Amino acid sequence: MAAEFIKNIYQVKLFAGLIFNDEIFLAKAKKILISFIDKIDFESQILNFTFTDYYEKEMGKNLKRQFVSFESLMPPESIIKIKHTCWEIEKVLSVKGKRRINIDPGYLNLFQLVLATTKPYSHRIYLGERVFVEVTLIFHKGSFSPLPWTYPDYQTEGYLNIFNRLRATYKKQMENLGCLKY
């Protein structure tokens, strides 16, 4: 029993943010993610992605974003493999060398929301295999809260509501595993 508790206590809730301008590529990406990761247990509404024009040159204008999360909990170190899987999906769905979808994986636990990236920066930690992570939000006073480097969109009430909802789902999953007995 103790070994199972230790194994489960470090499990996290995996999610992905998908940026796109054509819902056909969104549907294809989700289908592939399900086949490689797990069943999707949450899909946010489709949101306008207007906080940066970083992706417009490659992906076009009128970009949208949807967040999805996956049913099975995973060890946090699985984010390396997940990030690589997301790169491969982006490549497979590219048209003439340009991405049609951007997939940003991350995970959350009761205390923080973590994003995976390939870009180094002072607040990011290198995990290996070209993957860095950053704590993007922390859970404080009953809600996720931003940090000085948190992307502007992740600071919005709408995004925070999504992640608080995912945290509630995760907490229930951890309770069902017997990891949150006090």
Tab-separated table of N, CA and C in Angstrom:
chain	number	residue	atom	x	y	z
A	1	MET	N	0.828	-1.203	0.000
A	1	MET	CA	0.000	0.000	0.000
A	1	MET	C	0.864	1.256	0.000
A	2	ALA	N	1.905	1.298	0.845
A	2	ALA	CA	2.765	2.485	0.922
A	2	ALA	C	3.470	2.728	-0.407
A	3	ALA	N	3.945	1.674	-1.073
A	3	ALA	CA	4.635	1.833	-2.358
A	3	ALA	C	3.684	2.406	-3.408
A	4	GLU	N	2.451	1.945	-3.418
A	4	GLU	CA	1.454	2.458	-4.371
A	4	GLU	C	1.156	3.923	-4.088
A	5	PHE	N	1.071	4.292	-2.816
A	5	PHE	CA	0.842	5.693	-2.440
A	5	PHE	C	1.988	6.569	-2.951
A	6	ILE	N	3.230	6.143	-2.734
A	6	ILE	CA	4.398	6.907	-3.175
A	6	ILE	C	4.385	7.043	-4.690
A	7	LYS	N	4.077	5.978	-5.393
A	7	LYS	CA	4.027	6.014	-6.854
A	7	LYS	C	2.972	7.018	-7.322
A	8	ASN	N	1.820	6.994	-6.737
A	8	ASN	CA	0.720	7.833	-7.197
A	8	ASN	C	0.831	9.295	-6.785
A	9	ILE	N	1.469	9.586	-5.673
A	9	ILE	CA	1.504	10.954	-5.166
A	9	ILE	C	2.206	11.895	-6.138
A	10	TYR	N	3.085	11.372	-6.971
A	10	TYR	CA	3.824	12.211	-7.907
A	10	TYR	C	3.198	12.257	-9.297
A	11	GLN	N	2.028	11.722	-9.451
A	11	GLN	CA	1.341	11.763	-10.730
A	11	GLN	C	0.780	13.177	-10.971
A	12	VAL	N	0.741	13.579	-12.230
A	12	VAL	CA	0.261	14.915	-12.596
A	12	VAL	C	-0.808	14.807	-13.674
A	13	LYS	N	-1.526	15.905	-13.871
A	13	LYS	CA	-2.585	15.985	-14.882
A	13	LYS	C	-2.003	16.641	-16.132
A	14	LEU	N	-1.931	15.888	-17.202
A	14	LEU	CA	-1.398	16.379	-18.466
A	14	LEU	C	-2.475	17.140	-19.232
A	15	PHE	N	-2.087	18.255	-19.851
A	15	PHE	CA	-2.973	18.999	-20.733
A	15	PHE	C	-2.171	19.503	-21.921
A	16	ALA	N	-2.866	20.006	-22.905
A	16	ALA	CA	-2.207	20.628	-24.054
A	16	ALA	C	-3.044	21.808	-24.517
A	17	GLY	N	-2.350	22.853	-24.940
A	17	GLY	CA	-2.983	23.984	-25.592
A	17	GLY	C	-2.710	23.867	-27.078
A	18	LEU	N	-3.763	23.875	-27.876
A	18	LEU	CA	-3.617	23.709	-29.318
A	18	LEU	C	-3.990	25.017	-30.013
A	19	ILE	N	-3.058	25.566	-30.773
A	19	ILE	CA	-3.275	26.808	-31.511
A	19	ILE	C	-3.425	26.445	-32.987
A	20	PHE	N	-4.425	27.023	-33.652
A	20	PHE	CA	-4.768	26.636	-35.022
A	20	PHE	C	-5.623	27.736	-35.662
A	21	ASN	N	-5.822	27.646	-36.967
A	21	ASN	CA	-6.809	28.516	-37.611
A	21	ASN	C	-7.773	27.724	-38.488
A	22	ASP	N	-7.653	26.415	-38.466
A	22	ASP	CA	-8.539	25.552	-39.244
A	22	ASP	C	-8.913	24.367	-38.349
A	23	GLU	N	-10.189	24.240	-38.043
A	23	GLU	CA	-10.636	23.197	-37.108
A	23	GLU	C	-10.390	21.778	-37.628
A	24	ILE	N	-10.161	21.629	-38.906
A	24	ILE	CA	-9.827	20.305	-39.444
A	24	ILE	C	-8.516	19.817	-38.827
A	25	PHE	N	-7.536	20.725	-38.707
A	25	PHE	CA	-6.248	20.347	-38.108
A	25	PHE	C	-6.372	20.133	-36.604
A	26	LEU	N	-7.262	20.873	-35.971
A	26	LEU	CA	-7.525	20.646	-34.541
A	26	LEU	C	-8.052	19.228	-34.336
A	27	ALA	N	-9.036	18.840	-35.132
A	27	ALA	CA	-9.629	17.506	-34.997
A	27	ALA	C	-8.599	16.409	-35.268
A	28	LYS	N	-7.776	16.599	-36.299
A	28	LYS	CA	-6.737	15.608	-36.607
A	28	LYS	C	-5.735	15.493	-35.465
A	29	ALA	N	-5.310	16.641	-34.929
A	29	ALA	CA	-4.329	16.621	-33.842
A	29	ALA	C	-4.891	15.916	-32.610
A	30	LYS	N	-6.140	16.207	-32.270
A	30	LYS	CA	-6.733	15.554	-31.094
A	30	LYS	C	-6.833	14.043	-31.295
A	31	LYS	N	-7.172	13.634	-32.485
A	31	LYS	CA	-7.271	12.197	-32.765
A	31	LYS	C	-5.909	11.516	-32.582
A	32	ILE	N	-4.850	12.162	-33.049
A	32	ILE	CA	-3.509	11.592	-32.905
A	32	ILE	C	-3.074	11.614	-31.438
A	33	LEU	N	-3.353	12.722	-30.735
A	33	LEU	CA	-2.999	12.801	-29.311
A	33	LEU	C	-3.663	11.675	-28.521
A	34	ILE	N	-4.919	11.400	-28.816
A	34	ILE	CA	-5.628	10.306	-28.133
A	34	ILE	C	-4.920	8.980	-28.394
A	35	SER	N	-4.482	8.759	-29.628
A	35	SER	CA	-3.839	7.480	-29.951
A	35	SER	C	-2.472	7.332	-29.285
A	36	PHE	N	-1.775	8.433	-29.038
A	36	PHE	CA	-0.443	8.366	-28.438
A	36	PHE	C	-0.432	8.567	-26.927
A	37	ILE	N	-1.410	9.316	-26.397
A	37	ILE	CA	-1.361	9.653	-24.970
A	37	ILE	C	-2.481	8.959	-24.213
A	38	ASP	N	-3.714	9.408	-24.437
A	38	ASP	CA	-4.839	8.837	-23.703
A	38	ASP	C	-6.118	9.534	-24.150
A	39	LYS	N	-7.205	9.016	-23.635
A	39	LYS	CA	-8.517	9.609	-23.858
A	39	LYS	C	-8.542	11.044	-23.316
A	40	ILE	N	-9.174	11.939	-24.048
A	40	ILE	CA	-9.357	13.320	-23.605
A	40	ILE	C	-10.534	13.366	-22.648
A	41	ASP	N	-10.315	13.966	-21.469
A	41	ASP	CA	-11.409	14.057	-20.497
A	41	ASP	C	-11.938	15.483	-20.326
A	42	PHE	N	-11.334	16.440	-21.032
A	42	PHE	CA	-11.807	17.823	-20.973
A	42	PHE	C	-11.390	18.542	-22.248
A	43	GLU	N	-12.319	19.324	-22.801
A	43	GLU	CA	-12.035	20.211	-23.926
A	43	GLU	C	-12.624	21.575	-23.588
A	44	SER	N	-11.790	22.603	-23.608
A	44	SER	CA	-12.299	23.956	-23.369
A	44	SER	C	-13.078	24.404	-24.598
A	45	GLN	N	-13.798	25.490	-24.440
A	45	GLN	CA	-14.384	26.100	-25.624
A	45	GLN	C	-13.231	26.581	-26.496
A	46	ILE	N	-13.500	26.861	-27.745
A	46	ILE	CA	-12.483	27.396	-28.639
A	46	ILE	C	-12.371	28.895	-28.365
A	47	LEU	N	-11.143	29.333	-28.098
A	47	LEU	CA	-10.876	30.702	-27.678
A	47	LEU	C	-10.119	31.455	-28.767
A	48	ASN	N	-10.361	32.739	-28.902
A	48	ASN	CA	-9.549	33.556	-29.798
A	48	ASN	C	-8.147	33.664	-29.232
A	49	PHE	N	-7.148	33.565	-30.095
A	49	PHE	CA	-5.753	33.666	-29.674
A	49	PHE	C	-5.200	34.977	-30.226
A	50	THR	N	-5.260	36.024	-29.403
A	50	THR	CA	-4.928	37.371	-29.873
A	50	THR	C	-3.807	38.034	-29.072
A	51	PHE	N	-3.131	37.289	-28.227
A	51	PHE	CA	-2.150	37.912	-27.339
A	51	PHE	C	-0.783	38.123	-27.970
A	52	THR	N	-0.530	37.492	-29.104
A	52	THR	CA	0.736	37.644	-29.808
A	52	THR	C	0.515	37.340	-31.288
A	53	ASP	N	1.372	37.920	-32.123
A	53	ASP	CA	1.330	37.587	-33.551
A	53	ASP	C	2.488	36.651	-33.923
A	54	TYR	N	3.113	36.062	-32.918
A	54	TYR	CA	4.282	35.194	-33.087
A	54	TYR	C	4.043	34.087	-34.125
A	55	TYR	N	2.869	33.518	-34.153
A	55	TYR	CA	2.590	32.366	-35.015
A	55	TYR	C	1.991	32.744	-36.363
A	56	GLU	N	1.609	34.002	-36.562
A	56	GLU	CA	0.873	34.393	-37.767
A	56	GLU	C	1.630	34.160	-39.060
A	57	LYS	N	2.931	34.452	-39.086
A	57	LYS	CA	3.704	34.292	-40.322
A	57	LYS	C	3.650	32.844	-40.814
A	58	GLU	N	3.729	31.919	-39.881
A	58	GLU	CA	3.722	30.501	-40.242
A	58	GLU	C	2.316	29.921	-40.372
A	59	MET	N	1.418	30.345	-39.486
A	59	MET	CA	0.112	29.681	-39.392
A	59	MET	C	-1.055	30.519	-39.899
A	60	GLY	N	-0.818	31.778	-40.189
A	60	GLY	CA	-1.890	32.637	-40.682
A	60	GLY	C	-2.551	33.436	-39.574
A	61	LYS	N	-3.558	34.187	-39.951
A	61	LYS	CA	-4.277	35.055	-39.009
A	61	LYS	C	-5.500	34.339	-38.440
A	62	ASN	N	-6.217	35.041	-37.575
A	62	ASN	CA	-7.443	34.513	-36.948
A	62	ASN	C	-7.201	33.200	-36.217
A	63	LEU	N	-6.127	33.186	-35.448
A	63	LEU	CA	-5.780	31.971	-34.723
A	63	LEU	C	-6.709	31.755	-33.532
A	64	LYS	N	-6.912	30.505	-33.221
A	64	LYS	CA	-7.751	30.069	-32.091
A	64	LYS	C	-6.919	29.153	-31.207
A	65	ARG	N	-7.412	28.964	-29.991
A	65	ARG	CA	-6.762	28.021	-29.071
A	65	ARG	C	-7.835	27.214	-28.361
A	66	GLN	N	-7.520	25.946	-28.160
A	66	GLN	CA	-8.346	25.088	-27.325
A	66	GLN	C	-7.427	24.305	-26.396
A	67	PHE	N	-7.861	24.179	-25.150
A	67	PHE	CA	-7.134	23.348	-24.188
A	67	PHE	C	-7.847	22.013	-24.060
A	68	VAL	N	-7.057	20.952	-23.970
A	68	VAL	CA	-7.585	19.621	-23.695
A	68	VAL	C	-6.761	19.020	-22.565
A	69	SER	N	-7.383	18.139	-21.799
A	69	SER	CA	-6.629	17.376	-20.802
A	69	SER	C	-6.917	15.903	-21.013
A	70	PHE	N	-6.060	15.097	-20.416
A	70	PHE	CA	-6.104	13.659	-20.640
A	70	PHE	C	-6.468	12.932	-19.355
A	71	GLU	N	-7.202	11.856	-19.521
A	71	GLU	CA	-7.783	11.150	-18.383
A	71	GLU	C	-6.750	10.551	-17.429
A	72	SER	N	-5.774	9.851	-17.960
A	72	SER	CA	-4.797	9.176	-17.095
A	72	SER	C	-3.817	10.173	-16.504
A	73	LEU	N	-3.496	9.982	-15.237
A	73	LEU	CA	-2.436	10.755	-14.606
A	73	LEU	C	-1.095	10.135	-14.992
A	74	MET	N	-0.066	10.968	-15.007
A	74	MET	CA	1.241	10.510	-15.483
A	74	MET	C	2.341	11.038	-14.571
A	75	PRO	N	3.503	10.390	-14.584
A	75	PRO	CA	4.631	10.953	-13.841
A	75	PRO	C	5.103	12.231	-14.547
A	76	PRO	N	5.553	13.235	-13.802
A	76	PRO	CA	5.929	14.501	-14.424
A	76	PRO	C	7.039	14.376	-15.465
A	77	GLU	N	7.935	13.429	-15.280
A	77	GLU	CA	9.028	13.290	-16.241
A	77	GLU	C	8.565	12.829	-17.619
A	78	SER	N	7.327	12.351	-17.724
A	78	SER	CA	6.794	11.954	-19.034
A	78	SER	C	6.620	13.156	-19.963
A	79	ILE	N	6.721	14.371	-19.433
A	79	ILE	CA	6.555	15.565	-20.262
A	79	ILE	C	7.606	15.629	-21.365
A	80	ILE	N	8.779	15.035	-21.149
A	80	ILE	CA	9.813	15.035	-22.199
A	80	ILE	C	9.305	14.279	-23.423
A	81	LYS	N	8.827	13.062	-23.198
A	81	LYS	CA	8.317	12.251	-24.308
A	81	LYS	C	7.084	12.915	-24.932
A	82	ILE	N	6.236	13.491	-24.108
A	82	ILE	CA	5.020	14.143	-24.610
A	82	ILE	C	5.389	15.327	-25.510
A	83	LYS	N	6.372	16.125	-25.095
A	83	LYS	CA	6.801	17.268	-25.913
A	83	LYS	C	7.307	16.779	-27.268
A	84	HIS	N	8.086	15.715	-27.274
A	84	HIS	CA	8.589	15.152	-28.536
A	84	HIS	C	7.432	14.634	-29.396
A	85	THR	N	6.466	14.004	-28.774
A	85	THR	CA	5.291	13.531	-29.508
A	85	THR	C	4.557	14.705	-30.154
A	86	CYS	N	4.418	15.797	-29.423
A	86	CYS	CA	3.739	16.981	-29.962
A	86	CYS	C	4.491	17.561	-31.152
A	87	TRP	N	5.836	17.598	-31.088
A	87	TRP	CA	6.626	18.047	-32.241
A	87	TRP	C	6.325	17.193	-33.464
A	88	GLU	N	6.302	15.879	-33.250
A	88	GLU	CA	6.068	14.965	-34.373
A	88	GLU	C	4.679	15.176	-34.974
A	89	ILE	N	3.690	15.378	-34.138
A	89	ILE	CA	2.329	15.624	-34.634
A	89	ILE	C	2.301	16.918	-35.440
A	90	GLU	N	2.948	17.961	-34.942
A	90	GLU	CA	3.020	19.225	-35.677
A	90	GLU	C	3.648	19.022	-37.051
A	91	LYS	N	4.721	18.226	-37.107
A	91	LYS	CA	5.397	17.955	-38.389
A	91	LYS	C	4.484	17.182	-39.338
A	92	VAL	N	3.833	16.151	-38.820
A	92	VAL	CA	2.958	15.313	-39.654
A	92	VAL	C	1.822	16.147	-40.262
A	93	LEU	N	1.320	17.107	-39.496
A	93	LEU	CA	0.189	17.914	-39.964
A	93	LEU	C	0.621	19.192	-40.694
A	94	SER	N	1.929	19.377	-40.880
A	94	SER	CA	2.426	20.548	-41.606
A	94	SER	C	2.035	20.467	-43.079
A	95	VAL	N	1.897	21.626	-43.686
A	95	VAL	CA	1.601	21.729	-45.108
A	95	VAL	C	2.684	22.611	-45.732
A	96	LYS	N	3.419	22.054	-46.692
A	96	LYS	CA	4.509	22.776	-47.359
A	96	LYS	C	5.497	23.356	-46.351
A	97	GLY	N	5.820	22.553	-45.337
A	97	GLY	CA	6.814	22.954	-44.358
A	97	GLY	C	6.338	23.942	-43.305
A	98	LYS	N	5.067	24.287	-43.328
A	98	LYS	CA	4.530	25.231	-42.345
A	98	LYS	C	3.540	24.514	-41.436
A	99	ARG	N	3.683	24.781	-40.143
A	99	ARG	CA	2.767	24.153	-39.188
A	99	ARG	C	1.351	24.681	-39.388
A	100	ARG	N	0.405	23.787	-39.245
A	100	ARG	CA	-1.017	24.152	-39.265
A	100	ARG	C	-1.582	24.128	-37.861
A	101	ILE	N	-0.788	23.585	-36.937
A	101	ILE	CA	-1.206	23.528	-35.535
A	101	ILE	C	0.042	23.603	-34.666
A	102	ASN	N	-0.086	24.266	-33.537
A	102	ASN	CA	0.965	24.319	-32.525
A	102	ASN	C	0.401	23.644	-31.274
A	103	ILE	N	1.154	22.707	-30.730
A	103	ILE	CA	0.686	21.963	-29.554
A	103	ILE	C	1.653	22.215	-28.402
A	104	ASP	N	1.160	22.876	-27.371
A	104	ASP	CA	1.963	23.185	-26.190
A	104	ASP	C	1.514	22.314	-25.029
A	105	PRO	N	2.299	21.282	-24.693
A	105	PRO	CA	1.921	20.428	-23.561
A	105	PRO	C	2.362	21.022	-22.231
A	106	GLY	N	1.653	20.634	-21.204
A	106	GLY	CA	2.004	21.021	-19.849
A	106	GLY	C	1.329	20.069	-18.883
A	107	TYR	N	1.549	20.326	-17.604
A	107	TYR	CA	0.863	19.532	-16.593
A	107	TYR	C	0.588	20.397	-15.383
A	108	LEU	N	-0.317	19.908	-14.552
A	108	LEU	CA	-0.569	20.586	-13.294
A	108	LEU	C	-0.679	19.561	-12.185
A	109	ASN	N	-0.432	20.064	-10.992
A	109	ASN	CA	-0.661	19.298	-9.775
A	109	ASN	C	-1.401	20.232	-8.819
A	110	LEU	N	-1.467	19.909	-7.564
A	110	LEU	CA	-2.220	20.755	-6.637
A	110	LEU	C	-1.569	22.107	-6.399
A	111	PHE	N	-0.296	22.242	-6.728
A	111	PHE	CA	0.457	23.431	-6.349
A	111	PHE	C	0.865	24.332	-7.502
A	112	GLN	N	0.946	23.787	-8.710
A	112	GLN	CA	1.511	24.552	-9.819
A	112	GLN	C	1.039	24.040	-11.164
A	113	LEU	N	1.194	24.918	-12.152
A	113	LEU	CA	0.974	24.559	-13.546
A	113	LEU	C	2.312	24.747	-14.248
A	114	VAL	N	2.741	23.735	-14.982
A	114	VAL	CA	4.060	23.698	-15.605
A	114	VAL	C	3.891	23.555	-17.117
A	115	LEU	N	4.636	24.369	-17.877
A	115	LEU	CA	4.638	24.271	-19.335
A	115	LEU	C	5.981	23.736	-19.812
A	116	ALA	N	5.948	22.958	-20.899
A	116	ALA	CA	7.167	22.463	-21.539
A	116	ALA	C	7.477	23.348	-22.741
A	117	THR	N	8.762	23.573	-22.969
A	117	THR	CA	9.200	24.408	-24.075
A	117	THR	C	10.564	23.948	-24.559
A	118	THR	N	10.966	24.441	-25.706
A	118	THR	CA	12.314	24.166	-26.216
A	118	THR	C	13.204	25.391	-26.085
A	119	LYS	N	12.660	26.459	-25.567
A	119	LYS	CA	13.405	27.717	-25.499
A	119	LYS	C	13.969	27.944	-24.091
A	120	PRO	N	15.293	28.103	-23.991
A	120	PRO	CA	15.883	28.357	-22.675
A	120	PRO	C	15.624	29.794	-22.218
A	121	TYR	N	15.543	29.958	-20.932
A	121	TYR	CA	15.441	31.283	-20.330
A	121	TYR	C	15.799	31.159	-18.860
A	122	SER	N	16.009	32.275	-18.196
A	122	SER	CA	16.539	32.265	-16.828
A	122	SER	C	15.679	31.504	-15.831
A	123	HIS	N	14.384	31.466	-16.036
A	123	HIS	CA	13.483	30.819	-15.079
A	123	HIS	C	13.089	29.402	-15.495
A	124	ARG	N	13.677	28.909	-16.574
A	124	ARG	CA	13.333	27.573	-17.071
A	124	ARG	C	14.392	26.561	-16.674
A	125	ILE	N	13.921	25.341	-16.442
A	125	ILE	CA	14.801	24.257	-16.013
A	125	ILE	C	14.929	23.250	-17.148
A	126	TYR	N	16.163	22.892	-17.464
A	126	TYR	CA	16.425	21.928	-18.523
A	126	TYR	C	16.230	20.512	-17.994
A	127	LEU	N	15.382	19.750	-18.691
A	127	LEU	CA	15.132	18.362	-18.296
A	127	LEU	C	15.958	17.368	-19.093
A	128	GLY	N	16.373	17.773	-20.277
A	128	GLY	CA	17.092	16.881	-21.179
A	128	GLY	C	16.352	16.764	-22.494
A	129	GLU	N	17.057	16.238	-23.500
A	129	GLU	CA	16.470	15.998	-24.820
A	129	GLU	C	15.811	17.247	-25.402
A	130	ARG	N	16.444	18.410	-25.197
A	130	ARG	CA	16.012	19.713	-25.731
A	130	ARG	C	14.716	20.222	-25.108
A	131	VAL	N	14.332	19.725	-23.958
A	131	VAL	CA	13.078	20.133	-23.316
A	131	VAL	C	13.381	20.862	-22.001
A	132	PHE	N	12.781	22.035	-21.880
A	132	PHE	CA	12.816	22.837	-20.656
A	132	PHE	C	11.401	22.870	-20.081
A	133	VAL	N	11.290	23.154	-18.802
A	133	VAL	CA	9.979	23.403	-18.188
A	133	VAL	C	10.046	24.685	-17.381
A	134	GLU	N	8.880	25.275	-17.215
A	134	GLU	CA	8.763	26.443	-16.345
A	134	GLU	C	7.479	26.337	-15.540
A	135	VAL	N	7.555	26.758	-14.290
A	135	VAL	CA	6.342	26.915	-13.494
A	135	VAL	C	5.696	28.213	-13.985
A	136	THR	N	4.505	28.099	-14.553
A	136	THR	CA	3.821	29.242	-15.159
A	136	THR	C	2.800	29.851	-14.208
A	137	LEU	N	2.130	29.009	-13.434
A	137	LEU	CA	1.142	29.459	-12.450
A	137	LEU	C	1.381	28.705	-11.145
A	138	ILE	N	1.081	29.361	-10.043
A	138	ILE	CA	1.107	28.684	-8.745
A	138	ILE	C	-0.282	28.772	-8.128
A	139	PHE	N	-0.631	27.768	-7.337
A	139	PHE	CA	-1.921	27.775	-6.658
A	139	PHE	C	-1.744	28.498	-5.338
A	140	HIS	N	-2.496	29.593	-5.173
A	140	HIS	CA	-2.320	30.463	-4.010
A	140	HIS	C	-3.669	31.080	-3.649
A	141	LYS	N	-4.056	30.956	-2.391
A	141	LYS	CA	-5.302	31.543	-1.896
A	141	LYS	C	-6.518	31.116	-2.724
A	142	GLY	N	-6.583	29.818	-3.020
A	142	GLY	CA	-7.767	29.244	-3.645
A	142	GLY	C	-7.849	29.335	-5.147
A	143	SER	N	-6.787	29.796	-5.815
A	143	SER	CA	-6.813	29.896	-7.274
A	143	SER	C	-5.397	29.881	-7.821
A	144	PHE	N	-5.286	29.501	-9.082
A	144	PHE	CA	-3.993	29.654	-9.740
A	144	PHE	C	-3.706	31.143	-9.890
A	145	SER	N	-2.435	31.493	-9.735
A	145	SER	CA	-1.986	32.883	-9.808
A	145	SER	C	-0.754	32.968	-10.704
A	146	PRO	N	-0.626	34.073	-11.450
A	146	PRO	CA	0.521	34.224	-12.353
A	146	PRO	C	1.805	34.604	-11.617
A	147	LEU	N	2.889	34.415	-12.313
A	147	LEU	CA	4.227	34.803	-11.867
A	147	LEU	C	4.737	35.901	-12.808
A	148	PRO	N	5.837	36.559	-12.494
A	148	PRO	CA	6.294	37.668	-13.350
A	148	PRO	C	6.492	37.291	-14.818
A	149	TRP	N	6.824	36.041	-15.124
A	149	TRP	CA	7.086	35.616	-16.494
A	149	TRP	C	5.888	34.927	-17.156
A	150	THR	N	4.793	34.826	-16.464
A	150	THR	CA	3.621	34.138	-17.020
A	150	THR	C	3.142	34.854	-18.284
A	151	TYR	N	2.901	34.078	-19.340
A	151	TYR	CA	2.386	34.651	-20.593
A	151	TYR	C	1.090	35.409	-20.304
A	152	PRO	N	0.851	36.528	-21.009
A	152	PRO	CA	-0.349	37.349	-20.749
A	152	PRO	C	-1.667	36.565	-20.848
A	153	ASP	N	-1.780	35.660	-21.829
A	153	ASP	CA	-3.031	34.918	-21.961
A	153	ASP	C	-3.264	33.989	-20.771
A	154	TYR	N	-2.208	33.425	-20.209
A	154	TYR	CA	-2.338	32.548	-19.044
A	154	TYR	C	-2.704	33.312	-17.776
A	155	GLN	N	-2.672	34.625	-17.836
A	155	GLN	CA	-3.043	35.466	-16.699
A	155	GLN	C	-4.517	35.863	-16.728
A	156	THR	N	-5.217	35.581	-17.825
A	156	THR	CA	-6.606	36.023	-17.955
A	156	THR	C	-7.536	35.188	-17.083
A	157	GLU	N	-8.642	35.784	-16.729
A	157	GLU	CA	-9.638	35.098	-15.907
A	157	GLU	C	-10.136	33.829	-16.589
A	158	GLY	N	-10.339	33.892	-17.901
A	158	GLY	CA	-10.826	32.720	-18.632
A	158	GLY	C	-9.879	31.540	-18.550
A	159	TYR	N	-8.593	31.782	-18.754
A	159	TYR	CA	-7.609	30.711	-18.670
A	159	TYR	C	-7.492	30.203	-17.233
A	160	LEU	N	-7.450	31.120	-16.284
A	160	LEU	CA	-7.347	30.698	-14.877
A	160	LEU	C	-8.540	29.833	-14.484
A	161	ASN	N	-9.733	30.173	-14.969
A	161	ASN	CA	-10.916	29.353	-14.693
A	161	ASN	C	-10.759	27.943	-15.263
A	162	ILE	N	-10.223	27.853	-16.481
A	162	ILE	CA	-9.990	26.536	-17.093
A	162	ILE	C	-9.048	25.715	-16.218
A	163	PHE	N	-7.948	26.328	-15.799
A	163	PHE	CA	-6.950	25.567	-15.040
A	163	PHE	C	-7.410	25.251	-13.627
A	164	ASN	N	-8.204	26.120	-13.038
A	164	ASN	CA	-8.782	25.795	-11.723
A	164	ASN	C	-9.744	24.611	-11.851
A	165	ARG	N	-10.474	24.566	-12.949
A	165	ARG	CA	-11.376	23.430	-13.183
A	165	ARG	C	-10.581	22.134	-13.359
A	166	LEU	N	-9.501	22.209	-14.134
A	166	LEU	CA	-8.661	21.016	-14.318
A	166	LEU	C	-8.039	20.571	-12.997
A	167	ARG	N	-7.648	21.542	-12.162
A	167	ARG	CA	-7.084	21.202	-10.864
A	167	ARG	C	-8.118	20.473	-10.003
A	168	ALA	N	-9.380	20.929	-10.043
A	168	ALA	CA	-10.436	20.269	-9.269
A	168	ALA	C	-10.615	18.821	-9.736
A	169	THR	N	-10.550	18.603	-11.046
A	169	THR	CA	-10.641	17.240	-11.591
A	169	THR	C	-9.460	16.409	-11.108
A	170	TYR	N	-8.278	16.987	-11.197
A	170	TYR	CA	-7.066	16.292	-10.739
A	170	TYR	C	-7.166	15.936	-9.257
A	171	LYS	N	-7.627	16.878	-8.448
A	171	LYS	CA	-7.745	16.631	-7.000
A	171	LYS	C	-8.682	15.450	-6.735
A	172	LYS	N	-9.787	15.416	-7.456
A	172	LYS	CA	-10.734	14.301	-7.303
A	172	LYS	C	-10.078	12.981	-7.723
A	173	GLN	N	-9.312	13.006	-8.806
A	173	GLN	CA	-8.613	11.800	-9.242
A	173	GLN	C	-7.620	11.325	-8.174
A	174	MET	N	-6.891	12.264	-7.586
A	174	MET	CA	-5.921	11.906	-6.547
A	174	MET	C	-6.624	11.363	-5.304
A	175	GLU	N	-7.763	11.947	-4.952
A	175	GLU	CA	-8.551	11.429	-3.821
A	175	GLU	C	-8.987	10.001	-4.099
A	176	ASN	N	-9.436	9.731	-5.333
A	176	ASN	CA	-9.875	8.391	-5.702
A	176	ASN	C	-8.742	7.374	-5.647
A	177	LEU	N	-7.496	7.844	-5.829
A	177	LEU	CA	-6.326	6.969	-5.722
A	177	LEU	C	-5.872	6.788	-4.273
A	178	GLY	N	-6.516	7.527	-3.359
A	178	GLY	CA	-6.156	7.441	-1.954
A	178	GLY	C	-4.935	8.268	-1.584
A	179	CYS	N	-4.574	9.216	-2.426
A	179	CYS	CA	-3.365	10.006	-2.183
A	179	CYS	C	-3.601	11.259	-1.353
A	180	LEU	N	-4.833	11.633	-1.121
A	180	LEU	CA	-5.100	12.884	-0.408
A	180	LEU	C	-5.840	12.660	0.887
A	181	LYS	N	-5.651	11.514	1.497
A	181	LYS	CA	-6.274	11.257	2.793
A	181	LYS	C	-5.490	11.981	3.866
A	182	TYR	N	-6.198	12.680	4.722
A	182	TYR	CA	-5.529	13.472	5.758
A	182	TYR	C	-5.716	12.832	7.109
